[in-house]
Amino acid sequence: IGINNTIKTTTLRYKLVSGDVENHFKVIFNEVTSIATKINVEIKIPRLCGRQINRVNIQKSPEEYYRISICIPFLDSILQQIQTRFNQQLKEVIALEGLIPANFSAYDNDSIISAASLYENALINLKAELTMWRNQWKSSTAEIPESVIEALHYCSNVLPNVKLLLQFFATLPVTSATPERTFSTLKLLKNYLRSTMKQ
């Protein structure tokens, strides 16, 4: 499955679940309730104060409390993380996936060259190398690689631009380290400001 399709499918799935969160959460909550009953644990709402000012006070039932205070924010967070991790710049270079022999039919040379234009200073004669790379796999009897890492093993130094693009594509950032560092710094700053504020 291509990365682009996986991103779209995952995002769509979470949006569908978010749109019908009551029914989806009811199934989950019923399962949790049956497990809790088996081990003699009562599901209850955490202690709430009489006057809540910083968040919503949900007092109807444990199911509604956990749906509103945990499930909905969690789904929103997942959708936001997907959109942050797979931003527009990553979507622009996703056509580099066409360098993987198993994905040759999904992308043509022009879309790969367009995606590679971000790295144009490092690439020379890419069009000729792409043709050679595709021809190599048309006549090859080896098993067709289905991932970037597998394709890198087969890419020789004769095709330096294709190899360089495969290396770029293999190392695209899909981690949340940068946002986590930012949030951690903001948390420290907020704690400092709270502790030094005078009323």
CSV table of C-alpha atoms in Angstrom, one decimal:
chain,number,residue,atom,x,y,z
A,1,ILE,CA,0.0,0.0,0.0
A,2,GLY,CA,1.4,3.4,-0.9
A,3,ILE,CA,2.1,6.0,1.8
A,4,ASN,CA,-0.2,8.5,0.2
A,5,ASN,CA,-3.1,6.1,0.2
A,6,THR,CA,-2.4,5.0,3.8
A,7,ILE,CA,-2.4,8.6,5.0
A,8,LYS,CA,-5.7,9.4,3.2
A,9,THR,CA,-7.3,6.1,4.4
A,10,THR,CA,-6.2,6.6,8.0
A,11,THR,CA,-7.4,10.3,8.1
A,12,LEU,CA,-10.7,9.4,6.6
A,13,ARG,CA,-11.2,6.5,9.1
A,14,TYR,CA,-10.6,8.8,12.0
A,15,LYS,CA,-12.9,11.4,10.6
A,16,LEU,CA,-15.7,8.8,10.2
A,17,VAL,CA,-15.2,7.6,13.8
A,18,SER,CA,-15.2,11.2,15.0
A,19,GLY,CA,-18.4,11.9,13.1
A,20,ASP,CA,-20.2,8.9,14.8
A,21,VAL,CA,-18.3,8.9,18.1
A,22,GLU,CA,-21.4,8.1,20.2
A,23,ASN,CA,-22.0,4.7,18.5
A,24,HIS,CA,-18.3,3.8,18.3
A,25,PHE,CA,-17.7,4.8,21.9
A,26,LYS,CA,-20.8,2.9,23.1
A,27,VAL,CA,-19.3,-0.4,21.7
A,28,ILE,CA,-16.0,0.3,23.4
A,29,PHE,CA,-17.6,1.3,26.7
A,30,ASN,CA,-19.8,-1.8,26.7
A,31,GLU,CA,-16.8,-4.0,26.3
A,32,VAL,CA,-14.9,-2.1,29.1
A,33,THR,CA,-18.0,-2.5,31.3
A,34,SER,CA,-18.2,-6.2,30.8
A,35,ILE,CA,-14.5,-6.6,31.6
A,36,ALA,CA,-14.9,-4.4,34.7
A,37,THR,CA,-17.9,-6.4,35.8
A,38,LYS,CA,-15.9,-9.7,35.6
A,39,ILE,CA,-13.2,-8.3,37.8
A,40,ASN,CA,-15.6,-6.5,40.2
A,41,VAL,CA,-14.6,-3.0,39.4
A,42,GLU,CA,-17.2,-0.2,39.4
A,43,ILE,CA,-16.9,2.4,36.6
A,44,LYS,CA,-17.6,5.8,38.0
A,45,ILE,CA,-17.0,9.4,37.3
A,46,PRO,CA,-14.0,10.9,39.0
A,47,ARG,CA,-14.7,13.3,41.9
A,48,LEU,CA,-15.9,16.7,40.6
A,49,CYS,CA,-16.0,20.0,42.3
A,50,GLY,CA,-19.1,22.0,42.7
A,51,ARG,CA,-18.0,24.9,40.6
A,52,GLN,CA,-15.8,24.1,37.6
A,53,ILE,CA,-14.3,27.0,35.7
A,54,ASN,CA,-11.4,25.5,33.6
A,55,ARG,CA,-13.2,22.6,32.0
A,56,VAL,CA,-16.7,21.2,31.3
A,57,ASN,CA,-18.4,19.5,34.3
A,58,ILE,CA,-20.1,16.4,32.9
A,59,GLN,CA,-22.4,14.9,35.5
A,60,LYS,CA,-24.8,12.6,33.7
A,61,SER,CA,-23.2,9.1,33.4
A,62,PRO,CA,-19.7,7.5,33.4
A,63,GLU,CA,-20.2,6.7,29.7
A,64,GLU,CA,-20.9,10.3,28.7
A,65,TYR,CA,-18.2,11.6,31.0
A,66,TYR,CA,-15.5,9.4,29.4
A,67,ARG,CA,-16.8,10.0,25.9
A,68,ILE,CA,-16.7,13.8,26.2
A,69,SER,CA,-13.6,14.2,28.4
A,70,ILE,CA,-11.4,11.4,27.0
A,71,CYS,CA,-12.5,9.9,23.7
A,72,ILE,CA,-13.4,13.1,21.7
A,73,PRO,CA,-10.3,15.0,22.7
A,74,PHE,CA,-8.2,11.9,21.9
A,75,LEU,CA,-9.6,11.5,18.4
A,76,ASP,CA,-9.1,15.2,17.8
A,77,SER,CA,-5.5,14.9,18.9
A,78,ILE,CA,-4.9,11.9,16.6
A,79,LEU,CA,-6.3,13.8,13.6
A,80,GLN,CA,-4.2,16.9,14.4
A,81,GLN,CA,-1.1,14.8,14.8
A,82,ILE,CA,-1.6,13.1,11.4
A,83,GLN,CA,-2.1,16.5,9.7
A,84,THR,CA,1.0,17.9,11.5
A,85,ARG,CA,3.3,14.9,10.7
A,86,PHE,CA,2.2,14.6,7.1
A,87,ASN,CA,2.1,18.2,6.2
A,88,GLN,CA,2.0,19.7,2.7
A,89,GLN,CA,5.7,19.6,2.1
A,90,LEU,CA,5.7,15.8,2.8
A,91,LYS,CA,2.8,15.4,0.4
A,92,GLU,CA,4.7,17.3,-2.3
A,93,VAL,CA,7.6,14.7,-2.1
A,94,ILE,CA,5.4,11.6,-1.7
A,95,ALA,CA,5.8,10.9,-5.4
A,96,LEU,CA,9.3,9.8,-4.6
A,97,GLU,CA,7.5,6.6,-3.6
A,98,GLY,CA,7.4,6.0,-7.4
A,99,LEU,CA,11.1,5.1,-7.1
A,100,ILE,CA,10.2,1.8,-5.4
A,101,PRO,CA,9.9,-0.8,-8.2
A,102,ALA,CA,6.6,-2.1,-6.8
A,103,ASN,CA,5.1,1.4,-7.3
A,104,PHE,CA,6.3,2.1,-10.8
A,105,SER,CA,2.8,2.1,-12.2
A,106,ALA,CA,1.4,4.6,-9.7
A,107,TYR,CA,3.8,7.4,-10.7
A,108,ASP,CA,5.2,8.6,-14.0
A,109,ASN,CA,8.7,10.1,-14.5
A,110,ASP,CA,7.3,13.7,-14.6
A,111,SER,CA,5.7,13.4,-11.1
A,112,ILE,CA,8.9,12.0,-9.7
A,113,ILE,CA,10.9,14.8,-11.3
A,114,SER,CA,8.5,17.3,-9.9
A,115,ALA,CA,8.8,15.9,-6.4
A,116,ALA,CA,12.6,15.8,-6.8
A,117,SER,CA,12.6,19.5,-7.8
A,118,LEU,CA,13.0,20.3,-4.1
A,119,TYR,CA,16.4,18.7,-4.3
A,120,GLU,CA,17.3,20.0,-7.8
A,121,ASN,CA,20.7,21.4,-6.8
A,122,ALA,CA,21.9,17.9,-5.9
A,123,LEU,CA,20.4,16.2,-8.9
A,124,ILE,CA,21.8,16.1,-12.4
A,125,ASN,CA,20.6,13.9,-15.3
A,126,LEU,CA,17.7,12.5,-13.3
A,127,LYS,CA,15.4,11.9,-16.2
A,128,ALA,CA,18.0,9.5,-17.9
A,129,GLU,CA,18.6,7.7,-14.6
A,130,LEU,CA,14.9,7.2,-14.0
A,131,THR,CA,14.6,5.6,-17.4
A,132,MET,CA,17.6,3.3,-16.7
A,133,TRP,CA,16.2,2.4,-13.2
A,134,ARG,CA,12.8,1.4,-14.7
A,135,ASN,CA,14.4,-0.6,-17.5
A,136,GLN,CA,16.6,-2.4,-15.0
A,137,TRP,CA,13.5,-3.7,-13.2
A,138,LYS,CA,11.6,-4.5,-16.4
A,139,SER,CA,14.4,-7.0,-17.4
A,140,SER,CA,15.2,-8.2,-13.9
A,141,THR,CA,14.4,-11.6,-12.6
A,142,ALA,CA,14.9,-10.6,-8.9
A,143,GLU,CA,12.0,-10.1,-6.6
A,144,ILE,CA,10.6,-6.6,-7.0
A,145,PRO,CA,11.3,-4.4,-3.9
A,146,GLU,CA,8.2,-3.1,-2.1
A,147,SER,CA,9.9,-0.7,0.3
A,148,VAL,CA,12.4,2.1,0.1
A,149,ILE,CA,15.0,0.1,2.2
A,150,GLU,CA,14.7,-2.9,-0.1
A,151,ALA,CA,15.0,-0.7,-3.2
A,152,LEU,CA,18.1,1.0,-1.8
A,153,HIS,CA,19.9,-2.4,-1.5
A,154,TYR,CA,19.4,-2.9,-5.3
A,155,CYS,CA,20.3,0.6,-6.3
A,156,SER,CA,24.0,0.8,-7.5
A,157,ASN,CA,26.3,3.8,-7.6
A,158,VAL,CA,25.8,3.9,-11.4
A,159,LEU,CA,22.5,5.7,-10.6
A,160,PRO,CA,23.7,8.3,-8.0
A,161,ASN,CA,20.6,10.6,-8.4
A,162,VAL,CA,18.1,7.7,-7.9
A,163,LYS,CA,20.1,6.5,-5.0
A,164,LEU,CA,20.2,9.9,-3.4
A,165,LEU,CA,16.4,10.3,-3.9
A,166,LEU,CA,15.8,6.9,-2.3
A,167,GLN,CA,18.0,8.0,0.6
A,168,PHE,CA,16.0,11.3,1.0
A,169,PHE,CA,12.7,9.4,0.8
A,170,ALA,CA,13.9,6.8,3.4
A,171,THR,CA,14.7,9.6,5.9
A,172,LEU,CA,11.7,11.8,5.6
A,173,PRO,CA,10.7,13.0,9.1
A,174,VAL,CA,7.6,11.2,10.4
A,175,THR,CA,8.4,11.8,14.1
A,176,SER,CA,6.9,14.1,16.6
A,177,ALA,CA,10.1,15.0,18.3
A,178,THR,CA,10.0,18.7,17.3
A,179,PRO,CA,6.4,19.3,18.4
A,180,GLU,CA,7.1,17.4,21.7
A,181,ARG,CA,10.2,19.6,22.4
A,182,THR,CA,8.1,22.7,21.7
A,183,PHE,CA,5.3,21.6,24.0
A,184,SER,CA,7.7,20.7,26.7
A,185,THR,CA,9.3,24.1,26.5
A,186,LEU,CA,5.9,25.8,26.6
A,187,LYS,CA,5.0,23.7,29.6
A,188,LEU,CA,8.2,24.8,31.4
A,189,LEU,CA,7.5,28.4,30.5
A,190,LYS,CA,3.9,28.3,31.7
A,191,ASN,CA,5.0,26.7,35.0
A,192,TYR,CA,7.6,29.4,35.5
A,193,LEU,CA,5.0,32.2,34.8
A,194,ARG,CA,2.5,30.6,37.2
A,195,SER,CA,5.0,30.4,40.0
A,196,THR,CA,6.2,34.0,39.6
A,197,MET,CA,2.8,35.6,39.1
A,198,LYS,CA,1.5,37.6,42.0
A,199,GLN,CA,-2.2,38.3,42.7
